Amino acid sequence: MADLKMTGISKSYGNVEVLKDINLDIKTGELIVFVGPSGCGKSTLLRMIAGLEKITGGELEIDNVVVNNVPPSERGIAMVFQSYALYPNMTVRENMSFALKIAKKSKTEIKDAVNNAARILQLEDFLDRLPKSLSGGQRQRIALARALILKPKVLLLDEPLGALDKKLREQMQLELRALQKTVGITFVFVTHDQEEALTIADRIGVMNEGKLLQVGTPEEIYERPANRFVANFIGQTNLLDGTVESKDTVCLANGTRIPGQSSFGVGERVAVSLRPERASLHRLGDGPDGHPSIDGRLEQVTYLGNALIYMVALDWMRLEVRTENHPGASGPAVGDEVTVSWEPGSVSVVGD
Ligand code: ADP
């Protein structure tokens, strides 16, 4: 188990800088998730921690030792990939034992380690089977068991659930989080899926174009996004363009003044981030007294079973409103003039 410290880490391929000035302390036993769109540099960062890619700038420390030039095998790190990478001709037990055999561990030690990992990962009934006879979720658990058996200080996971279907993926997300809390090993997890990041992480690092834009708990990231990109990438949001009028008022593009607290300077261009589920829809003029609101025309209603999504056309943009579905309730119809309102404290003001 280990602390991981990144100071000014960067990575260039030739003249192209794909990671820029990454600074982060990851505490022992923490589950950190790097999330960002494809190509933002997540895997490169993970591979640099593993020692599979050279670090071209900055320092990486594991337990207060700079490891930039330490080979992968001496970093105390194990890695799990999306592609499981199991040996097809070996049984589950042989797959799990392999690295310990190479490391010339005793038979008893190997047996104990395999049995222990099999118990934690619920693989006891499958130890004598070949991987091909097991489901995707079970194979991923073998890959995890094989990594954990090495007792790494840090476990790196690169899109480990990417090959699973949605239901199994969601189940494995919860299992993985529970597993990490049981074993207490530092996990560094990479995904492009923001819901997965919210579900699994102690802290999330949001990345874009080689930069680490914000690091925080899922709640901090969702409730107080650092900028437009984070607000838009983590969850759904409406970004209402405007300029700061005072420390608690924003003037929107159409001249409407709405409450929005920020530390931006007067006159700065900002956006007010209004989450669809924090907005409510009313017949024109029927919004609650004292709540900020905008009027528009209901353009589309989408039925999702447990929720309804309303698209409201304003003069200069479209707003999304999400409400729980209460059977039998009658709301405005497509084409009606409507008012969208929200609780004054439920928005955040973000910059570029
Ligand atoms: P992600 O994991 O977020 O999808 P990657 O870390 O795989 O992103 O890639 C980040 C960027 O680095 C991409 O623009 C990719 O094209 C570039 N890149 C990755 N590996 C190499 C390489 N070996 N040579 C040149 N460019 C690379």
mmCIF file of C-alpha atoms in Angstrom, residues 7-22 44-45 47-49 52-60 68-69 75:
data_model
loop_
_atom_site.group_PDB
_atom_site.id
_atom_site.type_symbol
_atom_site.label_atom_id
_atom_site.label_comp_id
_atom_site.label_asym_id
_atom_site.label_seq_id
_atom_site.Cartn_x
_atom_site.Cartn_y
_atom_site.Cartn_z
ATOM 1 C CA THR A 7 4.743 16.665 -9.462
ATOM 2 C CA GLY A 8 4.663 18.545 -12.761
ATOM 3 C CA ILE A 9 4.374 15.320 -14.757
ATOM 4 C CA SER A 10 4.364 15.754 -18.507
ATOM 5 C CA LYS A 11 4.710 13.510 -21.542
ATOM 6 C CA SER A 12 5.749 14.316 -25.071
ATOM 7 C CA TYR A 13 5.972 12.139 -28.144
ATOM 8 C CA GLY A 14 8.453 14.080 -30.271
ATOM 9 C CA ASN A 15 7.120 17.633 -30.382
ATOM 10 C CA VAL A 16 3.620 16.680 -29.308
ATOM 11 C CA GLU A 17 2.886 17.162 -25.611
ATOM 12 C CA VAL A 18 0.103 14.728 -24.648
ATOM 13 C CA LEU A 19 0.219 15.283 -20.865
ATOM 14 C CA LYS A 20 0.786 18.687 -19.317
ATOM 15 C CA ASP A 21 1.879 19.549 -15.768
ATOM 16 C CA ILE A 22 -0.030 16.900 -13.817
ATOM 17 C CA THR A 44 -0.608 7.247 -21.012
ATOM 18 C CA LEU A 45 -0.652 8.543 -17.431
ATOM 19 C CA ARG A 47 1.337 3.505 -18.183
ATOM 20 C CA MET A 48 3.779 6.100 -16.874
ATOM 21 C CA ILE A 49 2.861 5.181 -13.291
ATOM 22 C CA LEU A 52 5.713 1.170 -19.236
ATOM 23 C CA GLU A 53 6.122 4.704 -20.673
ATOM 24 C CA LYS A 54 9.017 7.036 -19.994
ATOM 25 C CA ILE A 55 8.155 10.166 -18.014
ATOM 26 C CA THR A 56 9.465 13.102 -20.046
ATOM 27 C CA GLY A 57 8.958 15.827 -17.423
ATOM 28 C CA GLY A 58 8.308 16.079 -13.675
ATOM 29 C CA GLU A 59 8.602 13.520 -10.902
ATOM 30 C CA LEU A 60 6.649 10.479 -9.826
ATOM 31 C CA ASN A 68 11.024 7.858 -12.712
ATOM 32 C CA ASN A 69 13.882 5.506 -13.543
ATOM 33 C CA ARG A 75 7.667 -0.408 -8.461
#
